[in-house]
mmCIF file of C-alpha atoms and ligand atoms in Angstrom:
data_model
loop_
_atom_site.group_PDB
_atom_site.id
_atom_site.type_symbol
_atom_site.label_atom_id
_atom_site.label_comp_id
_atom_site.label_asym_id
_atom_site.label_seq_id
_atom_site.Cartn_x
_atom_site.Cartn_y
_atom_site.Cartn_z
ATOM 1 C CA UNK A 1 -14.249 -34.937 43.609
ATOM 2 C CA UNK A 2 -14.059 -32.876 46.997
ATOM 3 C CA UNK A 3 -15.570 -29.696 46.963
ATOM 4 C CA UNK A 4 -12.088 -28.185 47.555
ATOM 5 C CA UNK A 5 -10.974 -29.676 43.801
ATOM 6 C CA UNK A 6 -14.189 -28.507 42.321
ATOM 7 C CA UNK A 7 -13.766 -25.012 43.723
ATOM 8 C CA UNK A 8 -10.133 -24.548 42.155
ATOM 9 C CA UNK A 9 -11.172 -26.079 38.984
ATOM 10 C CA UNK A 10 -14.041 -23.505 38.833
ATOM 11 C CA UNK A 11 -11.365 -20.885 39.248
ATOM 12 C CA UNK A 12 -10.521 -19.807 35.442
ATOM 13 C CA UNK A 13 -6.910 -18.807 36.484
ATOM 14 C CA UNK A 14 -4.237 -21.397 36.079
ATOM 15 C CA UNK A 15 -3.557 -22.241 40.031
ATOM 16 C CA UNK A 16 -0.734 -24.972 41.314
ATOM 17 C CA UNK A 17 -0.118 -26.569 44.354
ATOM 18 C CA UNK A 18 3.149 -27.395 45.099
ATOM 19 C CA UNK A 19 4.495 -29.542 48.101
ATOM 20 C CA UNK A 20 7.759 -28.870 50.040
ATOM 21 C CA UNK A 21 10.051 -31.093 47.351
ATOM 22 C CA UNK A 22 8.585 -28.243 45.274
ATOM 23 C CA UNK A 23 6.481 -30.805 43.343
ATOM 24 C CA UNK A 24 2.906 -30.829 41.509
ATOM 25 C CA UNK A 25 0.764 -32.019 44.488
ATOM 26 C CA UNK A 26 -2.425 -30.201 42.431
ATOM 27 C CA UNK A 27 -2.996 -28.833 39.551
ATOM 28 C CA UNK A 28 -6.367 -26.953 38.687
ATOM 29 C CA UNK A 29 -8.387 -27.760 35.039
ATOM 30 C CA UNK A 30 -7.175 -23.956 33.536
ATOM 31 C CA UNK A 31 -3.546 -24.734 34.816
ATOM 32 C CA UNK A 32 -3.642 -28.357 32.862
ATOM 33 C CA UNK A 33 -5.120 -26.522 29.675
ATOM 34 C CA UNK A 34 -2.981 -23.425 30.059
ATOM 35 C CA UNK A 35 0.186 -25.475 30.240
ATOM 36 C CA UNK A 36 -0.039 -29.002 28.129
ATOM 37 C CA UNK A 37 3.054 -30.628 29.708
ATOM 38 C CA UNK A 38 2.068 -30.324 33.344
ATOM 39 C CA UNK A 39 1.434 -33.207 35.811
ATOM 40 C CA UNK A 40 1.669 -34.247 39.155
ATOM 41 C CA UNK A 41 4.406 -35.017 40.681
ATOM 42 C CA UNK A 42 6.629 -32.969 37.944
ATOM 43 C CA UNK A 43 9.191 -30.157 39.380
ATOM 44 C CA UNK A 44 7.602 -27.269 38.238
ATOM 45 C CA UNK A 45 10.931 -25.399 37.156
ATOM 46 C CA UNK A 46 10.541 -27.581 34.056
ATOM 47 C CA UNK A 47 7.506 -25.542 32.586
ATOM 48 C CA UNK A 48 9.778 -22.873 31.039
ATOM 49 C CA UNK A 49 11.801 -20.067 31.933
ATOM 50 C CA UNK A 50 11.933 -18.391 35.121
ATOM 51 C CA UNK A 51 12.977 -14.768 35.570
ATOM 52 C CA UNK A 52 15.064 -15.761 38.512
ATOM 53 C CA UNK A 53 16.144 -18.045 40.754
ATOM 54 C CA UNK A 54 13.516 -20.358 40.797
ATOM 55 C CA UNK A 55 14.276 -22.723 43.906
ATOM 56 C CA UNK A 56 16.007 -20.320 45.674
ATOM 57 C CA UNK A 57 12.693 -18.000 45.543
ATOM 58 C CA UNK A 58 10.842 -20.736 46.768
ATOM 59 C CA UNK A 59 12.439 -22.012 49.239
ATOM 60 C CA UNK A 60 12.697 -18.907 50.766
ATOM 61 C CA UNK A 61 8.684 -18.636 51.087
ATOM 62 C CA UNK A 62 8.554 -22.090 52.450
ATOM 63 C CA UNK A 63 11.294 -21.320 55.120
ATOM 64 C CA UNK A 64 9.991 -17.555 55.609
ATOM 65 C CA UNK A 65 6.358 -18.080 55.361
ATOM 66 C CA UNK A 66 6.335 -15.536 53.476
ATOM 67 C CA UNK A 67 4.889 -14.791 49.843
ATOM 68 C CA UNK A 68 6.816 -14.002 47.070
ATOM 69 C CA UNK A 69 6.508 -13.586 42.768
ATOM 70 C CA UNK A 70 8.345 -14.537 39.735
ATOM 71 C CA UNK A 71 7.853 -14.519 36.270
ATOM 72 C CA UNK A 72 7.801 -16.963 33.616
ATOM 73 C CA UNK A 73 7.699 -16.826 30.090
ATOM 74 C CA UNK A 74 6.987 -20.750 28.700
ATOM 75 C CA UNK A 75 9.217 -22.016 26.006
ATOM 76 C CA UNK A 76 6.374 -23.209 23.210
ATOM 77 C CA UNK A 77 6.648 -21.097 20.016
ATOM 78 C CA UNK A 78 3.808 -18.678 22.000
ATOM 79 C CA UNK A 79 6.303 -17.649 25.194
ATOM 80 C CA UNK A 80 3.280 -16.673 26.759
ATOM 81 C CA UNK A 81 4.362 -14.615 29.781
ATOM 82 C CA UNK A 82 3.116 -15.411 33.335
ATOM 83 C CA UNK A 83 3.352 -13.226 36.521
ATOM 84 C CA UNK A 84 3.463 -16.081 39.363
ATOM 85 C CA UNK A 85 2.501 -15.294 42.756
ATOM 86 C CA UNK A 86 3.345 -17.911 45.182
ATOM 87 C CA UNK A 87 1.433 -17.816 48.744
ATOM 88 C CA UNK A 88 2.107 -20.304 51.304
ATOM 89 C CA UNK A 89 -0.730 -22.418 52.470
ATOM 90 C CA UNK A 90 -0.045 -23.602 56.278
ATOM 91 C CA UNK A 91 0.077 -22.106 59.745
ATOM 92 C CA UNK A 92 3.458 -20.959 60.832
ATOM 93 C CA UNK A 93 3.547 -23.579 63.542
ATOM 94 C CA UNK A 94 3.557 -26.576 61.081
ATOM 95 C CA UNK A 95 5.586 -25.486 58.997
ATOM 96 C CA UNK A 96 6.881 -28.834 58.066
ATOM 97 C CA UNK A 97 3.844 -29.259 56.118
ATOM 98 C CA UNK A 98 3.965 -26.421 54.262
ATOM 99 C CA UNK A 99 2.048 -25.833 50.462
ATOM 100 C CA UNK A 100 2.777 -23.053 48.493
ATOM 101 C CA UNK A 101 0.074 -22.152 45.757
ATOM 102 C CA UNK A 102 1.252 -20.661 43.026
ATOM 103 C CA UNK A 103 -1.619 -18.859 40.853
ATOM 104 C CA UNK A 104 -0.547 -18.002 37.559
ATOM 105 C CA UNK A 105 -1.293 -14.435 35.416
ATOM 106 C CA UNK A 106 -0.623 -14.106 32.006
ATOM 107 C CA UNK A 107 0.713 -10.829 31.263
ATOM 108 C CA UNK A 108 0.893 -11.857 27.409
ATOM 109 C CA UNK A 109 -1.799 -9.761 25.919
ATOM 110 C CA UNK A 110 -0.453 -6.655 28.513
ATOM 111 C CA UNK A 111 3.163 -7.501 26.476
ATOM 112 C CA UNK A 112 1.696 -7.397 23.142
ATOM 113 C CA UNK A 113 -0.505 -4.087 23.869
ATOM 114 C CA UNK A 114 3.116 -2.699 24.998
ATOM 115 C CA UNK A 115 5.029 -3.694 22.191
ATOM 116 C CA UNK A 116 2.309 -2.147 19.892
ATOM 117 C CA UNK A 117 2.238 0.937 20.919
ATOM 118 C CA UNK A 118 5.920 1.460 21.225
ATOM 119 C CA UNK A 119 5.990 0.172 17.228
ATOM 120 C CA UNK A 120 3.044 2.708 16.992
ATOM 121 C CA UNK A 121 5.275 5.572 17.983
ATOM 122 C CA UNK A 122 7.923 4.427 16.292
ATOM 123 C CA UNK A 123 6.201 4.375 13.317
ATOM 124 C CA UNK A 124 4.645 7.831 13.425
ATOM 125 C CA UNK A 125 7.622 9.502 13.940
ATOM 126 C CA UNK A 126 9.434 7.598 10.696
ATOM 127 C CA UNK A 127 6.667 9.009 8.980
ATOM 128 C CA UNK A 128 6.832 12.459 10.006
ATOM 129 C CA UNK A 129 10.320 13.208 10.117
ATOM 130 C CA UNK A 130 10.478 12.028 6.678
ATOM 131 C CA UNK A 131 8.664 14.717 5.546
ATOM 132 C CA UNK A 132 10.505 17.410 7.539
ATOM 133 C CA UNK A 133 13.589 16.091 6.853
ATOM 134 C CA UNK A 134 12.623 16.955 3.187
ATOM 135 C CA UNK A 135 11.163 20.625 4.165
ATOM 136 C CA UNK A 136 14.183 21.119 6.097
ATOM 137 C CA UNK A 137 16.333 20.864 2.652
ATOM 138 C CA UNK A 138 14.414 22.864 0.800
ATOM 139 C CA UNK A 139 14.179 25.620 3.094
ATOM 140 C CA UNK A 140 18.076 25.638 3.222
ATOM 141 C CA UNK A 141 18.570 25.088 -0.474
ATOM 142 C CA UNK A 142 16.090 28.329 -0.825
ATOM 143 C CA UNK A 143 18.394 30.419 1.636
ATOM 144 C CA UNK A 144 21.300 29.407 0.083
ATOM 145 C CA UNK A 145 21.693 28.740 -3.739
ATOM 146 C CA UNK A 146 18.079 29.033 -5.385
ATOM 147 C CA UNK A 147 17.683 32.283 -3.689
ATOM 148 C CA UNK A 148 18.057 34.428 -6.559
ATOM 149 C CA UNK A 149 16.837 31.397 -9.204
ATOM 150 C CA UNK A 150 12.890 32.164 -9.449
ATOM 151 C CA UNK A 151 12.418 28.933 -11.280
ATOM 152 C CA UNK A 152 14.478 26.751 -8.800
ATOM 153 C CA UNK A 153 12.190 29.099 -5.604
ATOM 154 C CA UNK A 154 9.053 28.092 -7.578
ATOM 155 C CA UNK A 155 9.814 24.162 -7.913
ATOM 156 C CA UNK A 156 11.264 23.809 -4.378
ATOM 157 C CA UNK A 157 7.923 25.695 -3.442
ATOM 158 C CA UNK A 158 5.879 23.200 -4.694
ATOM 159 C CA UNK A 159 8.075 20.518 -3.123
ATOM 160 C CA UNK A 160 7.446 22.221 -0.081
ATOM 161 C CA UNK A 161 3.672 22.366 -0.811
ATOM 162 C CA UNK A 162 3.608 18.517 -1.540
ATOM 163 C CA UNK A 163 5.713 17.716 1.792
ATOM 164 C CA UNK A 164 3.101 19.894 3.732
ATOM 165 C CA UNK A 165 0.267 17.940 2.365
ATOM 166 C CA UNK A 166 1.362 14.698 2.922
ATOM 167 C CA UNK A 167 1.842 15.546 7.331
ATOM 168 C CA UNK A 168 -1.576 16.973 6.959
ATOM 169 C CA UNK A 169 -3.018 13.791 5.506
ATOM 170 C CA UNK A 170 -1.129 12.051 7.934
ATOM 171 C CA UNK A 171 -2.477 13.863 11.178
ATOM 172 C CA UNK A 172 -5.904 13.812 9.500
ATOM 173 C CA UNK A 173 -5.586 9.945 8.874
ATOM 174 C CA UNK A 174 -4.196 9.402 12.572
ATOM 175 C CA UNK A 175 -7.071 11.753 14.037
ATOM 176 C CA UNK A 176 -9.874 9.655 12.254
ATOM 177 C CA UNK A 177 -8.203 6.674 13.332
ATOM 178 C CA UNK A 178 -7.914 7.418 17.217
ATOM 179 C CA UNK A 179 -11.421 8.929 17.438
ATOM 180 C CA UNK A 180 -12.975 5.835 16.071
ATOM 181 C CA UNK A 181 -10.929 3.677 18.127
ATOM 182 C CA UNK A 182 -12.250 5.670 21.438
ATOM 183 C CA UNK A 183 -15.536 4.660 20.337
ATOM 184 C CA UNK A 184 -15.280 0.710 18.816
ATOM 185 C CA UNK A 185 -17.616 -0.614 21.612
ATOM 186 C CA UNK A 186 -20.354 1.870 21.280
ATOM 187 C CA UNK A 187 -22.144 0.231 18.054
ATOM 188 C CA UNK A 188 -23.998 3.826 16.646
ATOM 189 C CA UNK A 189 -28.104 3.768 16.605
ATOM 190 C CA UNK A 190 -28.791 6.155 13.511
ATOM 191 C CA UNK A 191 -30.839 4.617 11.215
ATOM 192 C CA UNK A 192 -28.814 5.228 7.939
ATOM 193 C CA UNK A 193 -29.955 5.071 4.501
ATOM 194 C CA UNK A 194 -26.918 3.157 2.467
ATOM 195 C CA UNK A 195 -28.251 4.770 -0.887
ATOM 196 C CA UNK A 196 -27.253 7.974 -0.246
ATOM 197 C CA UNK A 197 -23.957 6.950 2.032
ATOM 198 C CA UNK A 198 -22.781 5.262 -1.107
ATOM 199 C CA UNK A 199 -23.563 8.068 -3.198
ATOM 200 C CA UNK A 200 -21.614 10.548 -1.480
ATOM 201 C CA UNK A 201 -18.929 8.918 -1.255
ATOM 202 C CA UNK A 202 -18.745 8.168 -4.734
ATOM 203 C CA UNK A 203 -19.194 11.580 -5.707
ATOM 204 C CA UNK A 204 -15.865 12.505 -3.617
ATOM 205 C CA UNK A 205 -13.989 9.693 -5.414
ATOM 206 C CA UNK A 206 -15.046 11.157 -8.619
ATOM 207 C CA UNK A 207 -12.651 13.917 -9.503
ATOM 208 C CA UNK A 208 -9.021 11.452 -8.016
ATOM 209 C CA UNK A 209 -10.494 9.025 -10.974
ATOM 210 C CA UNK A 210 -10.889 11.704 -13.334
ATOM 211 C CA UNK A 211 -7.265 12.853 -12.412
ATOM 212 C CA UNK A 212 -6.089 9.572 -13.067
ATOM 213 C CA UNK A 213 -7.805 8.733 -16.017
ATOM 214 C CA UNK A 214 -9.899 5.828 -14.350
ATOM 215 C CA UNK A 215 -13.138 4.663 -15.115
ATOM 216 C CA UNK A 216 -15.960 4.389 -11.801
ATOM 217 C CA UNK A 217 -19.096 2.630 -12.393
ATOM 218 C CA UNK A 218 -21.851 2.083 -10.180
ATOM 219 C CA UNK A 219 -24.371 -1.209 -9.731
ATOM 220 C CA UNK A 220 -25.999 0.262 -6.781
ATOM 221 C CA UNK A 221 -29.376 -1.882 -5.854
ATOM 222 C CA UNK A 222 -32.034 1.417 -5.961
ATOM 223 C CA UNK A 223 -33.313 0.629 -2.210
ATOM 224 C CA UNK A 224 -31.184 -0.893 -0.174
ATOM 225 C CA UNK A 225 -32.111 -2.087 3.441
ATOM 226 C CA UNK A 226 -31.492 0.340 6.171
ATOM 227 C CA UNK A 227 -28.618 -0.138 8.353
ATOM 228 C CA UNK A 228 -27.336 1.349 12.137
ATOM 229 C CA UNK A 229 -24.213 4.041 11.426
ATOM 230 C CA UNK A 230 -22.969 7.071 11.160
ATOM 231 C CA UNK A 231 -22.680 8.667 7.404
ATOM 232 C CA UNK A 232 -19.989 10.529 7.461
ATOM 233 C CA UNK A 233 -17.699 7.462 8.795
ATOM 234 C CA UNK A 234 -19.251 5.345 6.690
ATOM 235 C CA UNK A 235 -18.601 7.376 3.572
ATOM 236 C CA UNK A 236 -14.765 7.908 4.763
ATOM 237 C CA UNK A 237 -14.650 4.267 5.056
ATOM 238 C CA UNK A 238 -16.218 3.662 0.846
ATOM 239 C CA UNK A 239 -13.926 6.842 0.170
ATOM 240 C CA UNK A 240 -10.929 4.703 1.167
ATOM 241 C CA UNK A 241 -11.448 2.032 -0.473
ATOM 242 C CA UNK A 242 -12.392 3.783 -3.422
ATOM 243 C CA UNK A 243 -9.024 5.847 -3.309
ATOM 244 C CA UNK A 244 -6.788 2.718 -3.260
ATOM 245 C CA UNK A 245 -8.997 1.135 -6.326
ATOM 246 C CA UNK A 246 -8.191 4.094 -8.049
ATOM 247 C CA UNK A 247 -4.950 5.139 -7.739
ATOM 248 C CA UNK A 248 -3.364 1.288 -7.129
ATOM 249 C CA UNK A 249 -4.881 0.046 -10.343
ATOM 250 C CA UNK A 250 -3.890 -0.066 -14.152
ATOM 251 C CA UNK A 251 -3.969 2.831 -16.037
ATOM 252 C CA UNK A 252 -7.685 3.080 -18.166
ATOM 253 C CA UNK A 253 -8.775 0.845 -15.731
ATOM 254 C CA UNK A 254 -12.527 0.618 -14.661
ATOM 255 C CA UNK A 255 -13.716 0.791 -10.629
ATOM 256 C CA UNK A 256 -16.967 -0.784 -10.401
ATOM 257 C CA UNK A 257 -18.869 -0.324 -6.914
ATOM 258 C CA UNK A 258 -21.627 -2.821 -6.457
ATOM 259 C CA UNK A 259 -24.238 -2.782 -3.272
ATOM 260 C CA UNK A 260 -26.856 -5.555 -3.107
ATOM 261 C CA UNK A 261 -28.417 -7.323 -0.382
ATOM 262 C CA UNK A 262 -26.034 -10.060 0.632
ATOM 263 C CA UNK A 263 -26.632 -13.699 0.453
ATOM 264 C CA UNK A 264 -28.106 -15.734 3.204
ATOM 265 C CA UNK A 265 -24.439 -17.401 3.445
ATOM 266 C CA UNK A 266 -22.846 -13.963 4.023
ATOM 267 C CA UNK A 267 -19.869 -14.032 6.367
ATOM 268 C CA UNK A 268 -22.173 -11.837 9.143
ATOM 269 C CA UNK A 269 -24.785 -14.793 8.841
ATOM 270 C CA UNK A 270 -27.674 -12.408 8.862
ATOM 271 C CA UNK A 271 -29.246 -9.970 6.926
ATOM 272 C CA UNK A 272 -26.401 -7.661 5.962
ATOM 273 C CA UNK A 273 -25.488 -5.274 2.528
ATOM 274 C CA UNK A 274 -22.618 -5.971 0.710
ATOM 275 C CA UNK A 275 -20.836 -3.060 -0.763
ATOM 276 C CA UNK A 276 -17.698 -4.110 -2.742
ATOM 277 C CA UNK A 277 -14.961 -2.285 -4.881
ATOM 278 C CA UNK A 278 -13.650 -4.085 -7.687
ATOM 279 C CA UNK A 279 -10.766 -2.500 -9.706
ATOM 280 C CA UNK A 280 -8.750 -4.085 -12.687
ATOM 281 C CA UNK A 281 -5.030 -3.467 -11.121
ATOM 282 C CA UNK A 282 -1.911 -6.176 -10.883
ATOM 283 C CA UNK A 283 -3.758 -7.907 -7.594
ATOM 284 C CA UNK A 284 -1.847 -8.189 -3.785
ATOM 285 C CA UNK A 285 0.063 -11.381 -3.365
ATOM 286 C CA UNK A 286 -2.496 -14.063 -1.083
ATOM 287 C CA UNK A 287 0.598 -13.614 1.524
ATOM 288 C CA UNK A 288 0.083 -9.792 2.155
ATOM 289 C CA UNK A 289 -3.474 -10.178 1.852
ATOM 290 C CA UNK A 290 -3.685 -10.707 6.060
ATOM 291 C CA UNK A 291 -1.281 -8.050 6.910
ATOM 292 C CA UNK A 292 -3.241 -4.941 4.332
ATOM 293 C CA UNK A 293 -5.074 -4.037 7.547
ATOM 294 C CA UNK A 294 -2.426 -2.668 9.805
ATOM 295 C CA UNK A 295 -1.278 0.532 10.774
ATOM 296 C CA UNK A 296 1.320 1.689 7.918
ATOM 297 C CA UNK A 297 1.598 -1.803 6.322
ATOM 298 C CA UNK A 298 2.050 -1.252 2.326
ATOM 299 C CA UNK A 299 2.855 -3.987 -0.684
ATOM 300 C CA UNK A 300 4.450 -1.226 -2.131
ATOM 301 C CA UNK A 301 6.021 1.508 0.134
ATOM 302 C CA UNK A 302 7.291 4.161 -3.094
ATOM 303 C CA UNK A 303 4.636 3.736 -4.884
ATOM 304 C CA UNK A 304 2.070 4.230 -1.948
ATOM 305 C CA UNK A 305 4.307 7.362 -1.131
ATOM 306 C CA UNK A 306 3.809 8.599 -4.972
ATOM 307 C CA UNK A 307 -0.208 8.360 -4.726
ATOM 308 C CA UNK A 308 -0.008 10.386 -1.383
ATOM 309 C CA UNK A 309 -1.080 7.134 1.046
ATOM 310 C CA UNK A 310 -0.347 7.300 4.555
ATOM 311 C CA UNK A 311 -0.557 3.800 5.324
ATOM 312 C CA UNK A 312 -3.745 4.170 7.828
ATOM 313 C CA UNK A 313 -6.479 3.772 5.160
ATOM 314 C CA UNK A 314 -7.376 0.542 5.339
ATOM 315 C CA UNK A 315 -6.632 0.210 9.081
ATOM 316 C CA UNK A 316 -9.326 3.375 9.246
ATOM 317 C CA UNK A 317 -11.777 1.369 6.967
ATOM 318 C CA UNK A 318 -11.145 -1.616 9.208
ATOM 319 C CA UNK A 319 -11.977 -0.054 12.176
ATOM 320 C CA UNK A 320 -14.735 1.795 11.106
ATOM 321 C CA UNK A 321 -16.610 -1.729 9.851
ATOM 322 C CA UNK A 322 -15.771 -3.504 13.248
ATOM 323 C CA UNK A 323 -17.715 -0.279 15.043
ATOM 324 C CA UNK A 324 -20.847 -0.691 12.700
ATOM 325 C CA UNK A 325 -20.327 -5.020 13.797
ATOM 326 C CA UNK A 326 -19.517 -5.313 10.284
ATOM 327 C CA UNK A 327 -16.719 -7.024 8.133
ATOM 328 C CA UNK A 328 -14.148 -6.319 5.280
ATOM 329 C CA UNK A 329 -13.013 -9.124 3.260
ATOM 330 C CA UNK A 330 -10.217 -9.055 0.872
ATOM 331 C CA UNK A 331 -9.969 -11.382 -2.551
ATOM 332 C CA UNK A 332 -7.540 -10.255 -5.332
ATOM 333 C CA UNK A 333 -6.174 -12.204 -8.291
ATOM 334 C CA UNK A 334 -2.615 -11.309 -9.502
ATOM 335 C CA UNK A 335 -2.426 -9.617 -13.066
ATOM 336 C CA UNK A 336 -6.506 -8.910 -12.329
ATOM 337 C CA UNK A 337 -7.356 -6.858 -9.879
ATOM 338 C CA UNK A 338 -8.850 -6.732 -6.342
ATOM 339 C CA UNK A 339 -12.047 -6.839 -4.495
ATOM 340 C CA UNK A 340 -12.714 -5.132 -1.287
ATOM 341 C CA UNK A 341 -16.438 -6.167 0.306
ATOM 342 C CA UNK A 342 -17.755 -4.575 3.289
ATOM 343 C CA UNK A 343 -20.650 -6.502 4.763
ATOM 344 C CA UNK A 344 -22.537 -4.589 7.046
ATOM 345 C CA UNK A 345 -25.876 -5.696 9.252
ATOM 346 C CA UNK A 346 -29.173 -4.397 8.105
ATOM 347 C CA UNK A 347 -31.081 -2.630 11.170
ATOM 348 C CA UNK A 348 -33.731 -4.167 12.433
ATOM 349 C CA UNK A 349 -37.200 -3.151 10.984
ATOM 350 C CA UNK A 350 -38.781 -0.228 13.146
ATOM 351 C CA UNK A 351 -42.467 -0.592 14.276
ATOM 352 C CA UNK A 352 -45.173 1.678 14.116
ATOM 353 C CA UNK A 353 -47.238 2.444 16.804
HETATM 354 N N1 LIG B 401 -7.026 -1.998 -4.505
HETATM 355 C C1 LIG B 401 -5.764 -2.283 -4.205
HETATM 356 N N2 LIG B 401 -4.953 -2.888 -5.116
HETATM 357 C C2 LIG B 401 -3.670 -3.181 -4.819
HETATM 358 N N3 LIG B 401 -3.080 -2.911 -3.630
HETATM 359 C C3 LIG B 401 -3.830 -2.305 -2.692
HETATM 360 C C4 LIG B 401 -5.207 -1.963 -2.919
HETATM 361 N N4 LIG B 401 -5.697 -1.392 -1.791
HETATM 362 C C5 LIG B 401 -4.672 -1.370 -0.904
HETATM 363 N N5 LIG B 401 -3.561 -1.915 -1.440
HETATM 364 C C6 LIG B 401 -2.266 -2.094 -0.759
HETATM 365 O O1 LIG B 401 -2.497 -1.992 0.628
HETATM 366 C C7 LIG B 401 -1.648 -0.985 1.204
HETATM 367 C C8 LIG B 401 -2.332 -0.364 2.392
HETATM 368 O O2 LIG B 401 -3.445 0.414 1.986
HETATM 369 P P1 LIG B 401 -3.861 1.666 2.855
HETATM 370 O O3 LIG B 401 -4.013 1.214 4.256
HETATM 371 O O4 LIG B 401 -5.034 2.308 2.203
HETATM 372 O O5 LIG B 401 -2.589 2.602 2.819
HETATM 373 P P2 LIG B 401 -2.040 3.570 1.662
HETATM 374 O O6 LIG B 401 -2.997 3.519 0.511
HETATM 375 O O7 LIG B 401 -2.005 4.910 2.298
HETATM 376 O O8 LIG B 401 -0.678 3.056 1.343
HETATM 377 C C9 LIG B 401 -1.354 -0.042 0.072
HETATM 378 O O9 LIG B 401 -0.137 0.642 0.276
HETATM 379 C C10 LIG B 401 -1.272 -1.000 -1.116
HETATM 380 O O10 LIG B 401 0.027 -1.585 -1.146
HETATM 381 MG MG1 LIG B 402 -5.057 4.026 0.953
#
């Protein structure tokens, strides 16, 4: 292997050597890995589909000497997409000879940020015009005929008042989301005691299961390990959960919250806590299961709507355990309810001096 070949192949960007038939003459190890049905010799327009004239682009850079790009997007169920620059490789003055390398830069993940966000925005506005779509009616109902009908002003009032609510809990939800995301990579250093974390937010699930009739029992181990966070997000994050427990479960149903030191086999494999909510509701079909996590993904849009959900709760608690290095798993059995564990690493022990 020439020094040249092991140089390219220690490149990890696919890169491709073409000749003037506009042939493989080279191919480096990323490009064969990136792109299963290359070889030498092939025409390289076969890989997928080009964003323009292929051959005409590269002729012209072989003729021209001159460098060019084009995009391709391959045709495998992934349509990755590539931006191709394409350099030629000889002096002017033997130009007979002439290589073009092509070096190859997927743009995928750049595509699927894009398309994210725009289906971000999208979303957030659905959501908020809903609700001023509604306000708008009342307020013109109000001015018009239940102007001088006190108990029509008083209902469409509390309409109102409900509409209002629900955009608050939305911005809320989408603050707490975007100011955790700003700060995913920074793990925090507090040394937190779970005990009372738990405890609080327990407390502030209390009076939403006395409101809907709910049972909440805790199984809390009395002193847990410490672990690295920040309270109040971890709290929000047990508050969440909670919240969907309660209000997505059968009526008289009990919410149990249990928090032990997790098993040696636990999916952090190390010394983590397990905190899980149990609740005694119709379950989540195993299909939705992967998809609970995303922004405003619900089973049930109408009757998320009735219990006041935004959509961003579990895509908050999500979050939250990925900036603590921590995990939520999901199991659920229909016609018996859920369980939502969040395993979360146990700091390390502090020494004294
Ligand atoms: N404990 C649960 N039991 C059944 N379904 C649940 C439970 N927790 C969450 N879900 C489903 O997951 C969806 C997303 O939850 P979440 O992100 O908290 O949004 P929201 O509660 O605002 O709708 C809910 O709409 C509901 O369909
Ligand atoms: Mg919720």
């Amino acid at each position: 292997m020439t020094t040249r070949t092991k140089l390219l192949d220690s490149i990890s960007v696919p890169i491709v050597v073409l000749n003037s038939d506009l042939c493989v003459a080279l191919a480096n190890e990323d490009a064969l890995t990136s792109f299963p049905t290359l070889e030498t010799g092939m025409e390289l327009e076969r890989l997928g589909n080009w964003n323009s004239d292929f051959i005409a682009v590269l002729k012209g850079a072989l003729s021209d000497q001159e460098a060019a790009s084009l995009t391709l997007v391959t045709d495998d169920t992934f349509q990755r997409e590539f931006l191709v620059s394409v350099k030629t490789l000889t002096a002017p003055d033997q130009a007979s000879d002439t290589t073009l390398a092509l070096t190859f830069i997927d743009q995928t993940p750049l595509r699927v940020a894009k398309s994210m966000r725009s289906d971000f925005v999208a979303n957030v506005s659905h959501e908020i015009r809903s609700p001023l779509t509604a306000i708008s009616g009342f307020v013109e109902t109000l001015q018009g005929e239940a102007q001088n009908d006190p108990e029509a002003r008083a209902l469409f009032l509390d309409l109102m008042g409900k509409e209002v609510v629900r955009m608050t809990n939305l911005v809320s939800d989408l603050l707490s989301l975007s100011k955790v995301e700003a700060k995913e990579s920074r793990a925090p250093k507090n040394r937190l005691n779970l005990n009372q974390t738990i405890l609080q937010a327990v407390e502030s699930a209390t009076s939403l299961a006395r409101k809907r009739g709910k049972n909440l029992e805790c199984q809390i181990e009395p002193s847990l390990p410490t672990a690295l966070g920040k309270r109040d997000h971890l709290a929000r994050a047990l508050i969440n959960l909670l919240e969907n427990a309660i209000n997505y479960s059968r009526e008289d149903g009990t919410v149990t919250v249990t928090a032990q030191v997790a098993p040696a086999d636990n999916p952090l494999k190390r010394d983590a806590v397990m905190i899980a909510v149990r609740d005694q509701g119709e379950g989540i079909p195993a299909r939705e299961i992967p998809r609970l996590t995303e922004r405003f993904y619900r089973v049930d849009k109408s009757r998320s709507r009735n219990v006041g959900g935004t959509g961003l709760g579990l895509a908050i608690v999500k979050h939250i355990l990925v900036r603590h290095r921590g995990i939520l798993t999901i199991e659920s059995t229909l016609g018996e309810g859920s369980t939502f564990t969040a395993y979360l690493p146990v700091a390390a022990p502090q020494h004294k001096n």
